Every structure is written in structure tokens, then in C-alpha cells.
């Protein structure tokens, strides 16, 4: 997969706008691949040097000039030259920094397309960087995660991954596995002579260490996922309890429809907020009550699905109504049904009953959960609620202070599969099974680890990763 190729063997020339389309001071159009210097030459005139050609330029040079089409001047630009293989894609590249208006940018892109570039697919620049050995798959994914990071900690985790810390660990692990595999394969070659190139006890000890390392990475996923995606928090409860109101108060602005009619939040709405450095992903669900219409039924089905995926459930009760204790059975049901999630009872509308203290106490005794009183409409008690939420998140987070975190479900699954294969190999060794079977399990483990960094390439995985990028990345 690593290059090195000649300029003639580079991919076909591609072009894309690399910055968001909108009005800004600057925008960048980039081109990469075979012959891009000739293409850029056709549209660019260097100030004070009309005979300039990009082919004469050294790598990493900036040239000030203008871009033209057949009708004349389009814009003044700075052209950055990156000569093969010293560029992001490991191909010849030119980046044109122009003025940041959508019309200008599209015009420049059009002339480049007219002169022979093809419009890049989403993520195609990064895909080339990977295929040409500039970065591994983990680093390519980290670039995507860095761009999409919504909190400081998610950003930091992505940067660490981009630097290759996890890649280095996985490469070491792969080398160790490869070594054991090679020795077993060698034994197979000499099977008639009944030799052992590595004692089984030594192999077991090495596999044990590998499993420990894999376990550490697997365990870091819970923390990594929370950092990257935020604590999935569902606001559940009957219609009219005040769920949309609470969501809006937590977010600090109007986001979902608040209405006096039960059942108006028919679908779910997802928004994020950061408190004490922790990101919460809030989901407001359709009122959990028997809906009359089909839409409400669908909303209720989706609500239950969202609740089953939650890390934290805020169960809202209207404490001003006399039958507030009727909901204890539903809370019990939730606790049994979603044991992995933390549940916090929010006793809402404390502003319209005199009996809050005693009712909150009763709810606490009846459910065994933490209960927080709020008047969501006025914001009373919401500060305390946020504090309880961050305390819970800290509890979820504190298991791990690992320097390397696994943040992607794809990596997590591959690591678990590798772990299982090594486990199988160990069981086979204990049973004195055929060397061939042990080698098979270790080879499979090797493939799973290799899939993460892209040492083992699977076209389906590549599409999944790079299609998520925007065009120009
Ligand atoms: P949902 O169906 O659970 O999403 O409930 P909504 O947020 O739509 O609220 C239902 C009604 O209760 C609306 O009229 C809100 O203004 C009102 N409400 C919500 N929270 C409070 C509160 O803390 N105190 C009072 N008095 N009314 C509230």
C-alpha cells in the first residue's frame, strides 16, 4: 500500500473546495494528482513573472498571482505548491487561497474542472493519503473526528489518535502476534519432526500479556465514547410533565415545541450542552403515554429505543398532581429494563404545590433513586440537577484515566474479536489441540488488529470511513 510511485503513476487529477461554502475572508480550492502543475499553470499567472510554471517551483512554496478563465480575471490568489511525495496525498498538489465568496470559489473550481480535473468524492484526498501510506486508517478517522469534535475533550482525544499513539500500540501488538504466528507456521512446515519453536507455556504467557493489553483498550471504549459522543441523556416521563420545558431550560434557549396539549412532542429532538467539561447529548422523547394516533405510536416506539441506548435517564414527574406516586411502577419497570443506564428522578413543577418536600421524600423512599426537585419553567433547581448529572457522568468516566482511548465502535468491535480469537487459541493450547488450529486463531486475531490501522484493507470499511468526510477533505 505504501507508494513510492513516480509522478506519472499518481491518481487522476481531482479538485474540490476545501473550505465551507459561505462568505468569509478566505477560501481554499485544492487539486491533487497526475499533471496538476500543468492544469494550475493554465489558469494561474504569477505576479511579476509571466513565464512562471509550477513545474519549476520547489516543494512547499507560495506564489502570489491571479486566476483567469477565457473571459479574464477571476481573483487574486496565493498558490501553495506541494511537490510529490511531500504533500498530504503524497501526490503533486496545489492549494489556491482565494477570496471567500461562494461565487468566486465556485468559479475557480469550474476552471480547474474545465482544464482537466475531476470533482473529488467525499474524503477522496484523505483516502489517497491513506492509500499512499501517508497516514494509517486510524489517523484518517481521527482527522474526521477532529473536524466533527463538539467538545474540547473529544478534540484532544482525536488529536492524540492523529498523532498515532494508538497506532503505535497496535503495531507493537501486531508484531508480537506475527512473531508467534510465524513460529507456529514454522512448526507446521516441520510437522514431521515434531519440534516446538516456542514452548507452549511461553506462548501462553505472551498471549496472556496481549490479552491484558487488549482488555485495557477495550475497557477504555466506554470513556472514549462518552468523550466523543457525550453522555446520552434521555428525558422521559408522561406527556405534560414538563420534558420539553426542562430540555429548553437545560439548553438555555428554545429548541423544541412546548405546548399545553399532551402529546405534541411527537418525535425526539437531540441537542448537546457542555457542563463542567462534560458533554451531554439530550434527547427529548415523545410523551410516554398511550397515544391515539399512528404518529404518536411511532414516536413512542422510538422513545423506547432511545431510552434503551441512554447512559442517563432523567425521569420527569409532575409532582403537583395528587397521583404522582402512580409513576413509581413505571420507574421500577425502567430500572429493571435498562439496568445499564443511571436513573435520576426529577420532581417537576415544585412551584405549584406546597407539598414538594414531603412528596420528594416519598418518591425517594418509593423508588430508591436520587430525586431532584425542579420548577423547569422558572429554572429553579436546574443548577442542582446539572450538578447531579455531572456527578453521575464523573462516575461513568472515572474508571479510566488511560492515555490512549478507543473512541470508535469499529475499533472496539475489532479489538473484542481479536481478544476472543486469542482466548480461543489459549483454550486450544490447554486442550493440546493441533498446532494448525492455534495458528488459525492467531492469524484471525492478527487480521482483526490489522483491520483497525488498515494493514488489512477491506473496501467496505474504507467506504464506510471516507464517505463520512466532506468533499475536499
Ligand atoms: P412535555 O409534554 O412533558 O414535554 O411537557 P411540556 O414541557 O410541554 O410542558 C407542559 C406544560 O407544563 C406547559 O404548559 C409548561 O409551560 C408547563 N410546565 C413545565 N414545567 C413547569 C414548571 O416547572 N412549573 C409550571 N408551573 N409549569 C410547568
Short mmCIF file of C-alpha atoms and ligand atoms in Angstrom, two decimals:
data_model
loop_
_atom_site.label_atom_id
_atom_site.label_comp_id
_atom_site.label_asym_id
_atom_site.label_seq_id
_atom_site.Cartn_x
_atom_site.Cartn_y
_atom_site.Cartn_z
CA UNK A 1 0.00 0.00 0.00
CA UNK A 2 2.91 2.37 0.52
CA UNK A 3 3.95 4.33 -2.52
CA UNK A 4 6.66 5.14 -3.76
CA UNK A 5 5.50 5.93 -7.24
CA UNK A 6 6.59 8.27 -9.97
CA UNK A 7 4.59 11.42 -10.75
CA UNK A 8 3.16 9.62 -13.81
CA UNK A 9 1.67 6.91 -11.60
CA UNK A 10 -0.31 9.31 -9.42
CA UNK A 11 -4.11 9.21 -9.31
CA UNK A 12 -6.17 11.14 -11.83
CA UNK A 13 -6.28 14.85 -11.04
CA UNK A 14 -9.05 15.78 -8.62
CA UNK A 15 -10.28 19.16 -7.42
CA UNK A 16 -12.51 20.34 -4.60
CA UNK A 17 -13.38 23.31 -2.46
CA UNK A 18 -11.72 22.55 0.89
CA UNK A 19 -13.47 25.20 3.00
CA UNK A 20 -17.19 25.59 3.81
CA UNK A 21 -19.22 27.41 1.18
CA UNK A 22 -20.14 30.74 2.66
CA UNK A 23 -18.93 34.29 2.90
CA UNK A 24 -15.56 34.53 4.61
CA UNK A 25 -12.22 36.28 4.34
CA UNK A 26 -10.57 33.37 2.54
CA UNK A 27 -11.39 30.05 0.94
CA UNK A 28 -9.25 27.24 -0.42
CA UNK A 29 -9.60 25.19 -3.57
CA UNK A 30 -7.24 22.23 -3.76
CA UNK A 31 -6.13 19.93 -6.55
CA UNK A 32 -4.15 16.72 -6.35
CA UNK A 33 -2.83 14.07 -8.72
CA UNK A 34 -1.20 13.49 -12.07
CA UNK A 35 -0.47 16.65 -14.05
CA UNK A 36 -1.94 19.17 -11.61
CA UNK A 37 1.01 21.54 -12.11
CA UNK A 38 0.17 21.78 -15.83
CA UNK A 39 -3.50 22.31 -15.01
CA UNK A 40 -2.72 25.02 -12.46
CA UNK A 41 -0.32 26.62 -14.96
CA UNK A 42 -3.16 27.06 -17.48
CA UNK A 43 -5.25 29.15 -15.06
CA UNK A 44 -2.66 30.93 -12.91
CA UNK A 45 -0.43 33.92 -13.68
CA UNK A 46 2.31 34.75 -11.22
CA UNK A 47 2.68 38.45 -10.39
CA UNK A 48 5.85 39.85 -11.96
CA UNK A 49 6.84 36.60 -13.65
CA UNK A 50 4.55 35.76 -16.60
CA UNK A 51 6.73 32.84 -17.72
CA UNK A 52 6.45 31.07 -14.35
CA UNK A 53 5.43 27.39 -14.44
CA UNK A 54 4.59 25.32 -11.33
CA UNK A 55 6.87 22.59 -12.61
CA UNK A 56 9.84 24.92 -11.85
CA UNK A 57 8.66 25.51 -8.29
CA UNK A 58 10.27 23.79 -5.35
CA UNK A 59 8.02 21.94 -2.90
CA UNK A 60 6.26 23.95 -0.14
CA UNK A 61 6.36 27.27 -2.00
CA UNK A 62 3.76 30.04 -2.04
CA UNK A 63 3.27 32.09 -5.21
CA UNK A 64 1.17 35.22 -5.43
CA UNK A 65 -0.78 35.78 -8.65
CA UNK A 66 -4.14 35.73 -10.38
CA UNK A 67 -6.54 33.10 -11.68
CA UNK A 68 -8.12 33.57 -15.11
CA UNK A 69 -10.63 31.91 -17.36
CA UNK A 70 -11.24 32.66 -21.05
CA UNK A 71 -13.26 35.75 -20.07
CA UNK A 72 -10.46 37.21 -17.99
CA UNK A 73 -9.54 37.71 -14.34
CA UNK A 74 -11.41 35.76 -11.65
CA UNK A 75 -9.49 36.56 -8.45
CA UNK A 76 -6.14 37.27 -6.85
CA UNK A 77 -4.84 34.16 -5.13
CA UNK A 78 -1.94 32.62 -3.26
CA UNK A 79 -0.98 29.28 -4.79
CA UNK A 80 0.70 26.83 -2.44
CA UNK A 81 2.72 24.13 -4.15
CA UNK A 82 3.33 20.74 -2.57
CA UNK A 83 5.57 18.58 -4.69
CA UNK A 84 5.19 14.78 -4.72
CA UNK A 85 5.68 12.99 -2.34
CA UNK A 86 5.78 15.82 0.22
CA UNK A 87 2.10 16.56 0.35
CA UNK A 88 -0.95 15.39 2.26
CA UNK A 89 -1.93 12.95 -0.50
CA UNK A 90 1.70 12.08 -1.37
CA UNK A 91 0.91 13.37 -4.86
CA UNK A 92 1.59 16.71 -6.54
CA UNK A 93 -0.83 19.20 -5.03
CA UNK A 94 -1.70 22.86 -5.40
CA UNK A 95 -3.89 24.81 -2.99
CA UNK A 96 -5.33 28.08 -4.20
CA UNK A 97 -6.28 30.51 -1.40
CA UNK A 98 -8.75 32.96 -2.84
CA UNK A 99 -11.32 35.42 -1.50
CA UNK A 100 -14.04 33.65 0.44
CA UNK A 101 -17.19 34.31 -1.56
CA UNK A 102 -19.17 31.32 -2.84
CA UNK A 103 -19.33 32.66 -6.41
CA UNK A 104 -15.57 33.25 -6.61
CA UNK A 105 -14.78 29.85 -5.17
CA UNK A 106 -17.15 28.01 -7.49
CA UNK A 107 -15.73 29.92 -10.45
CA UNK A 108 -12.19 28.83 -9.61
CA UNK A 109 -13.32 25.24 -9.13
CA UNK A 110 -15.06 25.35 -12.51
CA UNK A 111 -11.95 26.49 -14.42
CA UNK A 112 -9.93 23.73 -12.80
CA UNK A 113 -12.59 21.18 -13.80
CA UNK A 114 -12.66 22.62 -17.32
CA UNK A 115 -8.89 22.22 -17.55
CA UNK A 116 -8.97 18.52 -16.75
CA UNK A 117 -9.62 17.87 -13.06
CA UNK A 118 -12.45 15.67 -11.86
CA UNK A 119 -14.55 16.74 -8.87
CA UNK A 120 -13.27 14.83 -5.83
CA UNK A 121 -15.50 12.37 -4.00
CA UNK A 122 -16.16 12.98 -0.27
CA UNK A 123 -13.00 12.14 1.66
CA UNK A 124 -11.01 11.37 -1.50
CA UNK A 125 -7.96 13.45 -0.51
CA UNK A 126 -7.76 11.64 2.84
CA UNK A 127 -8.41 8.30 1.15
CA UNK A 128 -5.41 8.95 -1.12
CA UNK A 129 -3.33 9.97 1.90
CA UNK A 130 -4.16 6.58 3.40
CA UNK A 131 -3.74 4.50 0.23
CA UNK A 132 -0.39 6.17 -0.49
CA UNK A 133 0.87 5.39 3.01
CA UNK A 134 0.93 8.96 4.30
CA UNK A 135 -1.34 8.11 7.26
CA UNK A 136 -2.89 4.90 8.56
CA UNK A 137 -6.59 4.26 8.79
CA UNK A 138 -6.77 5.24 12.46
CA UNK A 139 -5.20 8.58 11.72
CA UNK A 140 -7.55 9.15 8.78
CA UNK A 141 -10.51 8.51 11.05
CA UNK A 142 -9.01 10.79 13.70
CA UNK A 143 -8.93 13.65 11.18
CA UNK A 144 -12.67 13.14 10.66
CA UNK A 145 -13.27 13.02 14.40
CA UNK A 146 -11.21 16.15 14.98
CA UNK A 147 -13.26 18.07 12.43
CA UNK A 148 -16.52 16.86 13.98
CA UNK A 149 -15.43 17.24 17.63
CA UNK A 150 -18.04 19.11 19.66
CA UNK A 151 -16.14 19.40 22.93
CA UNK A 152 -12.60 20.19 23.93
CA UNK A 153 -12.03 16.69 25.35
CA UNK A 154 -13.32 15.00 22.17
CA UNK A 155 -10.96 17.21 20.17
CA UNK A 156 -7.97 16.33 22.41
CA UNK A 157 -8.70 12.61 22.10
CA UNK A 158 -8.85 12.89 18.30
CA UNK A 159 -5.55 14.79 18.24
CA UNK A 160 -3.85 12.06 20.30
CA UNK A 161 -5.18 9.48 17.85
CA UNK A 162 -3.99 11.54 14.91
CA UNK A 163 -0.52 11.66 16.39
CA UNK A 164 -0.50 7.88 16.11
CA UNK A 165 -0.32 6.81 19.78
CA UNK A 166 -2.94 4.10 19.38
CA UNK A 167 -1.45 3.07 16.03
CA UNK A 168 1.96 2.51 17.65
CA UNK A 169 0.43 0.32 20.37
CA UNK A 170 -1.49 -1.73 17.83
CA UNK A 171 1.56 -2.11 15.59
CA UNK A 172 3.60 -3.46 18.50
CA UNK A 173 0.80 -5.88 19.30
CA UNK A 174 0.64 -6.99 15.68
CA UNK A 175 4.37 -7.61 15.58
CA UNK A 176 4.18 -9.79 18.69
CA UNK A 177 1.29 -11.77 17.24
CA UNK A 178 3.08 -12.06 13.93
CA UNK A 179 6.13 -13.44 15.70
CA UNK A 180 4.11 -16.15 17.49
CA UNK A 181 2.24 -16.95 14.28
CA UNK A 182 5.47 -17.27 12.33
CA UNK A 183 6.91 -19.72 14.87
CA UNK A 184 3.75 -21.83 14.75
CA UNK A 185 3.77 -21.82 10.95
CA UNK A 186 7.38 -22.93 11.05
CA UNK A 187 6.39 -25.85 13.24
CA UNK A 188 3.78 -26.78 10.68
CA UNK A 189 6.48 -26.83 8.00
CA UNK A 190 8.48 -29.22 10.15
CA UNK A 191 5.45 -31.15 11.36
CA UNK A 192 7.03 -34.50 10.64
CA UNK A 193 9.87 -33.79 13.02
CA UNK A 194 7.64 -32.89 15.96
CA UNK A 195 9.54 -29.75 17.01
CA UNK A 196 8.32 -26.80 19.09
CA UNK A 197 9.94 -23.49 18.17
CA UNK A 198 8.25 -21.77 21.07
CA UNK A 199 7.32 -23.65 24.23
CA UNK A 200 3.59 -23.73 24.82
CA UNK A 201 3.96 -22.20 28.27
CA UNK A 202 5.92 -19.31 26.82
CA UNK A 203 3.30 -18.84 24.12
CA UNK A 204 0.55 -18.86 26.76
CA UNK A 205 2.39 -16.20 28.75
CA UNK A 206 2.75 -13.99 25.68
CA UNK A 207 -0.89 -14.43 24.74
CA UNK A 208 -1.84 -13.55 28.29
CA UNK A 209 0.04 -10.25 28.05
CA UNK A 210 -1.56 -9.49 24.71
CA UNK A 211 -5.00 -10.12 26.19
CA UNK A 212 -4.24 -7.75 29.05
CA UNK A 213 -3.26 -5.03 26.62
CA UNK A 214 -6.36 -5.67 24.52
CA UNK A 215 -8.54 -5.58 27.66
CA UNK A 216 -7.17 -2.18 28.62
CA UNK A 217 -8.04 -0.81 25.20
CA UNK A 218 -11.47 -2.46 25.16
CA UNK A 219 -12.25 -1.05 28.61
CA UNK A 220 -11.26 2.44 27.51
CA UNK A 221 -14.10 2.47 24.98
CA UNK A 222 -16.81 3.40 27.48
CA UNK A 223 -14.85 6.50 28.49
CA UNK A 224 -13.75 7.26 24.93
CA UNK A 225 -17.29 7.03 23.63
CA UNK A 226 -18.57 9.40 26.31
CA UNK A 227 -15.82 11.91 25.47
CA UNK A 228 -16.51 11.73 21.78
CA UNK A 229 -20.27 11.49 21.70
CA UNK A 230 -21.27 12.92 25.05
CA UNK A 231 -23.38 11.32 27.77
CA UNK A 232 -26.55 10.14 26.04
CA UNK A 233 -29.25 11.56 28.29
CA UNK A 234 -32.91 10.81 27.79
CA UNK A 235 -35.63 12.93 29.32
CA UNK A 236 -38.53 10.55 29.85
CA UNK A 237 -41.87 10.84 31.57
CA UNK A 238 -45.54 11.28 30.86
CA UNK A 239 -46.88 13.87 28.48
CA UNK A 240 -47.18 17.28 30.09
CA UNK A 241 -44.71 16.51 32.90
CA UNK A 242 -42.51 19.33 31.51
CA UNK A 243 -39.93 17.42 29.45
CA UNK A 244 -39.67 19.93 26.61
CA UNK A 245 -39.57 22.77 29.13
CA UNK A 246 -36.73 21.11 31.02
CA UNK A 247 -34.84 20.42 27.81
CA UNK A 248 -35.10 24.07 26.82
CA UNK A 249 -34.03 25.25 30.25
CA UNK A 250 -31.03 22.94 30.25
CA UNK A 251 -30.02 24.10 26.80
CA UNK A 252 -30.66 27.69 27.65
CA UNK A 253 -32.77 28.53 24.62
CA UNK A 254 -35.97 27.49 22.90
CA UNK A 255 -35.37 24.30 20.95
CA UNK A 256 -38.48 22.12 20.99
CA UNK A 257 -42.17 22.89 20.89
CA UNK A 258 -43.70 23.47 24.32
CA UNK A 259 -47.44 23.10 24.37
CA UNK A 260 -50.38 22.71 26.75
CA UNK A 261 -51.74 19.84 24.68
CA UNK A 262 -50.48 16.42 25.80
CA UNK A 263 -48.54 14.59 23.11
CA UNK A 264 -47.20 17.45 21.00
CA UNK A 265 -43.55 16.32 21.04
CA UNK A 266 -44.18 13.56 18.58
CA UNK A 267 -40.66 12.63 17.69
CA UNK A 268 -37.42 13.03 19.55
CA UNK A 269 -35.09 16.00 19.42
CA UNK A 270 -31.36 15.76 20.14
CA UNK A 271 -29.22 18.67 21.33
CA UNK A 272 -25.95 18.95 23.22
CA UNK A 273 -24.73 21.09 26.06
CA UNK A 274 -21.44 21.11 27.93
CA UNK A 275 -21.37 21.37 31.73
CA UNK A 276 -18.19 21.03 33.82
CA UNK A 277 -16.34 19.94 30.63
CA UNK A 278 -18.72 17.02 30.13
CA UNK A 279 -20.87 16.98 27.06
CA UNK A 280 -24.45 15.81 27.47
CA UNK A 281 -26.45 14.71 24.46
CA UNK A 282 -30.02 15.41 25.45
CA UNK A 283 -32.90 13.56 23.90
CA UNK A 284 -36.45 14.74 24.44
CA UNK A 285 -38.79 11.85 23.74
CA UNK A 286 -42.40 11.74 22.70
CA UNK A 287 -44.69 11.60 25.73
CA UNK A 288 -44.71 8.10 27.09
CA UNK A 289 -48.43 7.57 27.24
CA UNK A 290 -50.89 5.66 25.16
CA UNK A 291 -51.14 7.76 22.02
CA UNK A 292 -54.26 7.78 19.91
CA UNK A 293 -52.70 8.46 16.52
CA UNK A 294 -50.26 6.40 14.48
CA UNK A 295 -47.64 9.12 14.58
CA UNK A 296 -47.68 9.08 18.36
CA UNK A 297 -47.33 5.30 18.37
CA UNK A 298 -44.24 5.59 16.17
CA UNK A 299 -42.92 8.36 18.44
CA UNK A 300 -43.41 6.16 21.49
CA UNK A 301 -41.63 3.22 19.82
CA UNK A 302 -38.67 5.49 19.03
CA UNK A 303 -38.69 6.88 22.56
CA UNK A 304 -38.24 3.40 23.99
CA UNK A 305 -35.40 2.73 21.55
CA UNK A 306 -33.66 5.95 22.60
CA UNK A 307 -34.10 5.08 26.27
CA UNK A 308 -32.53 1.67 25.70
CA UNK A 309 -29.41 3.43 24.31
CA UNK A 310 -29.15 6.02 27.09
CA UNK A 311 -26.34 6.41 29.63
CA UNK A 312 -28.51 8.58 31.83
CA UNK A 313 -32.30 8.74 32.18
CA UNK A 314 -33.93 11.81 33.68
CA UNK A 315 -37.38 10.56 34.64
CA UNK A 316 -39.67 13.54 34.99
CA UNK A 317 -42.74 13.52 37.22
CA UNK A 318 -45.28 16.28 37.61
CA UNK A 319 -45.18 16.49 41.39
CA UNK A 320 -48.08 18.94 41.57
CA UNK A 321 -50.68 16.29 40.75
CA UNK A 322 -52.11 14.12 43.53
CA UNK A 323 -51.48 10.81 41.77
CA UNK A 324 -47.74 11.49 41.38
CA UNK A 325 -46.92 8.16 43.06
CA UNK A 326 -48.62 6.27 40.21
CA UNK A 327 -45.37 6.58 38.29
CA UNK A 328 -43.30 4.60 40.77
CA UNK A 329 -44.26 1.38 38.99
CA UNK A 330 -43.04 2.78 35.64
CA UNK A 331 -39.76 3.81 37.26
CA UNK A 332 -39.35 0.31 38.70
CA UNK A 333 -40.01 -1.07 35.26
CA UNK A 334 -37.34 1.26 33.77
CA UNK A 335 -34.82 0.23 36.40
CA UNK A 336 -35.37 -3.43 35.53
CA UNK A 337 -35.47 -2.87 31.80
CA UNK A 338 -32.46 -0.55 31.43
CA UNK A 339 -30.01 -1.67 34.12
CA UNK A 340 -27.01 -0.16 32.31
CA UNK A 341 -28.36 3.39 32.48
CA UNK A 342 -28.30 5.63 35.54
CA UNK A 343 -31.72 6.92 36.50
CA UNK A 344 -32.40 10.21 38.18
CA UNK A 345 -35.94 11.19 39.16
CA UNK A 346 -36.82 14.82 38.52
CA UNK A 347 -39.84 16.04 40.51
CA UNK A 348 -41.04 18.93 38.38
CA UNK A 349 -43.46 21.83 38.92
CA UNK A 350 -42.39 22.38 42.52
CA UNK A 351 -43.66 25.96 42.11
CA UNK A 352 -47.31 24.97 42.12
CA UNK A 353 -47.51 22.70 45.14
CA UNK A 354 -46.86 23.36 48.81
CA UNK A 355 -46.10 19.72 49.45
CA UNK A 356 -42.88 19.28 47.48
CA UNK A 357 -40.54 18.39 50.34
CA UNK A 358 -42.74 15.60 51.65
CA UNK A 359 -43.57 14.33 48.13
CA UNK A 360 -39.90 14.29 47.09
CA UNK A 361 -39.09 12.31 50.23
CA UNK A 362 -41.86 9.83 49.43
CA UNK A 363 -40.63 9.43 45.87
CA UNK A 364 -37.11 8.85 47.12
CA UNK A 365 -38.28 6.16 49.54
CA UNK A 366 -40.56 4.50 46.98
CA UNK A 367 -38.01 4.39 44.13
CA UNK A 368 -34.65 4.21 45.91
CA UNK A 369 -33.36 6.74 43.34
CA UNK A 370 -31.91 10.21 43.70
CA UNK A 371 -34.74 12.73 43.36
CA UNK A 372 -34.20 16.33 42.41
CA UNK A 373 -36.97 18.93 42.69
CA UNK A 374 -37.26 21.47 39.86
CA UNK A 375 -39.54 24.14 38.53
CA UNK A 376 -38.27 23.76 34.97
CA UNK A 377 -40.34 26.62 33.63
CA UNK A 378 -38.61 29.07 36.01
CA UNK A 379 -35.24 27.34 36.14
CA UNK A 380 -35.49 26.63 39.89
CA UNK A 381 -33.47 23.56 40.92
CA UNK A 382 -31.92 23.17 37.45
CA UNK A 383 -28.46 24.13 38.78
CA UNK A 384 -28.63 21.32 41.31
CA UNK A 385 -29.90 18.95 38.63
CA UNK A 386 -26.88 19.79 36.42
CA UNK A 387 -24.59 19.17 39.38
CA UNK A 388 -26.14 15.74 39.96
CA UNK A 389 -25.82 15.00 36.25
CA UNK A 390 -22.11 15.89 36.20
CA UNK A 391 -21.50 13.81 39.34
CA UNK A 392 -23.05 10.85 37.60
CA UNK A 393 -21.02 11.45 34.46
CA UNK A 394 -17.89 11.63 36.57
CA UNK A 395 -18.83 8.24 37.97
CA UNK A 396 -19.16 6.90 34.42
CA UNK A 397 -15.86 8.46 33.45
CA UNK A 398 -13.70 7.75 36.43
CA UNK A 399 -13.00 4.10 35.62
CA UNK A 400 -10.44 5.25 33.11
CA UNK A 401 -7.57 7.65 33.14
CA UNK A 402 -5.91 5.86 30.25
CA UNK A 403 -3.68 7.88 27.96
CA UNK A 404 -4.88 6.03 24.89
CA UNK A 405 -8.59 5.77 24.35
CA UNK A 406 -10.66 3.79 21.93
CA UNK A 407 -13.46 6.02 20.70
CA UNK A 408 -14.85 4.20 17.70
CA UNK A 409 -17.31 1.32 17.68
CA UNK A 410 -15.46 -0.16 14.69
CA UNK A 411 -12.19 -0.33 16.65
CA UNK A 412 -13.95 -1.60 19.76
CA UNK A 413 -15.53 -4.48 17.85
CA UNK A 414 -12.28 -5.41 16.10
CA UNK A 415 -10.45 -5.44 19.46
CA UNK A 416 -13.10 -7.63 21.02
CA UNK A 417 -12.91 -10.04 18.10
CA UNK A 418 -9.11 -10.17 18.41
CA UNK A 419 -9.47 -10.81 22.15
CA UNK A 420 -11.90 -13.68 21.50
CA UNK A 421 -9.56 -15.27 18.96
CA UNK A 422 -6.66 -15.18 21.42
CA UNK A 423 -8.91 -16.65 24.07
CA UNK A 424 -9.82 -19.47 21.69
CA UNK A 425 -6.14 -20.02 20.90
CA UNK A 426 -5.35 -20.31 24.61
CA UNK A 427 -8.16 -22.80 25.16
CA UNK A 428 -6.89 -24.87 22.23
CA UNK A 429 -3.37 -24.92 23.66
CA UNK A 430 -4.72 -26.12 27.01
CA UNK A 431 -6.55 -28.92 25.20
CA UNK A 432 -3.36 -29.81 23.33
CA UNK A 433 -5.13 -29.20 20.05
CA UNK A 434 -3.49 -29.29 16.62
CA UNK A 435 -0.96 -26.50 16.01
CA UNK A 436 -2.85 -25.65 12.85
CA UNK A 437 -5.97 -24.70 14.81
CA UNK A 438 -4.00 -22.49 17.20
CA UNK A 439 -2.27 -20.79 14.27
CA UNK A 440 -5.63 -20.20 12.59
CA UNK A 441 -6.98 -18.35 15.66
CA UNK A 442 -3.84 -16.23 15.95
CA UNK A 443 -3.95 -15.35 12.26
CA UNK A 444 -7.58 -14.26 12.70
CA UNK A 445 -6.60 -12.11 15.70
CA UNK A 446 -3.85 -10.59 13.55
CA UNK A 447 -6.37 -9.70 10.88
CA UNK A 448 -8.73 -8.05 13.34
CA UNK A 449 -5.93 -5.88 14.76
CA UNK A 450 -4.73 -5.11 11.24
CA UNK A 451 -8.20 -4.01 10.18
CA UNK A 452 -8.06 -1.17 12.68
CA UNK A 453 -4.99 0.55 11.31
CA UNK A 454 -5.69 -0.54 7.73
CA UNK A 455 -2.85 -3.07 7.45
CA UNK A 456 -5.62 -5.40 6.34
CA UNK A 457 -7.73 -3.47 3.86
CA UNK A 458 -11.39 -4.07 3.45
CA UNK A 459 -13.10 -1.99 0.74
CA UNK A 460 -16.39 -1.92 2.66
CA UNK A 461 -14.67 -0.45 5.73
CA UNK A 462 -12.87 2.14 3.59
CA UNK A 463 -16.13 3.32 2.05
CA UNK A 464 -17.75 3.50 5.45
CA UNK A 465 -14.96 5.69 6.77
CA UNK A 466 -14.27 8.00 3.86
CA UNK A 467 -17.86 8.55 2.75
CA UNK A 468 -18.43 10.34 6.08
CA UNK A 469 -15.95 13.05 5.13
CA UNK A 470 -16.98 16.11 3.23
CA UNK A 471 -15.82 16.82 -0.30
CA UNK A 472 -12.42 18.50 -0.23
CA UNK A 473 -11.18 16.57 2.83
P1 LIG B 1 -43.93 17.59 27.99
O1 LIG B 1 -45.17 17.10 27.33
O2 LIG B 1 -43.50 16.68 29.08
O3 LIG B 1 -42.82 17.91 27.04
O4 LIG B 1 -44.33 18.95 28.76
P2 LIG B 1 -44.11 20.48 28.34
O5 LIG B 1 -42.71 20.89 28.54
O6 LIG B 1 -44.74 20.71 27.01
O7 LIG B 1 -44.94 21.22 29.48
C1 LIG B 1 -46.32 21.01 29.66
C2 LIG B 1 -46.92 22.21 30.36
O8 LIG B 1 -46.39 22.30 31.68
C3 LIG B 1 -46.60 23.54 29.67
O9 LIG B 1 -47.71 24.37 29.78
C4 LIG B 1 -45.45 24.10 30.52
O10 LIG B 1 -45.41 25.51 30.50
C5 LIG B 1 -45.82 23.60 31.89
N1 LIG B 1 -44.67 23.48 32.78
C6 LIG B 1 -43.50 22.86 32.52
N2 LIG B 1 -42.68 22.95 33.57
C7 LIG B 1 -43.33 23.66 34.52
C8 LIG B 1 -42.99 24.10 35.84
O11 LIG B 1 -41.89 23.84 36.36
N3 LIG B 1 -43.94 24.76 36.51
C9 LIG B 1 -45.13 25.05 35.98
N4 LIG B 1 -45.99 25.72 36.71
N5 LIG B 1 -45.50 24.68 34.74
C10 LIG B 1 -44.60 23.99 34.01
#
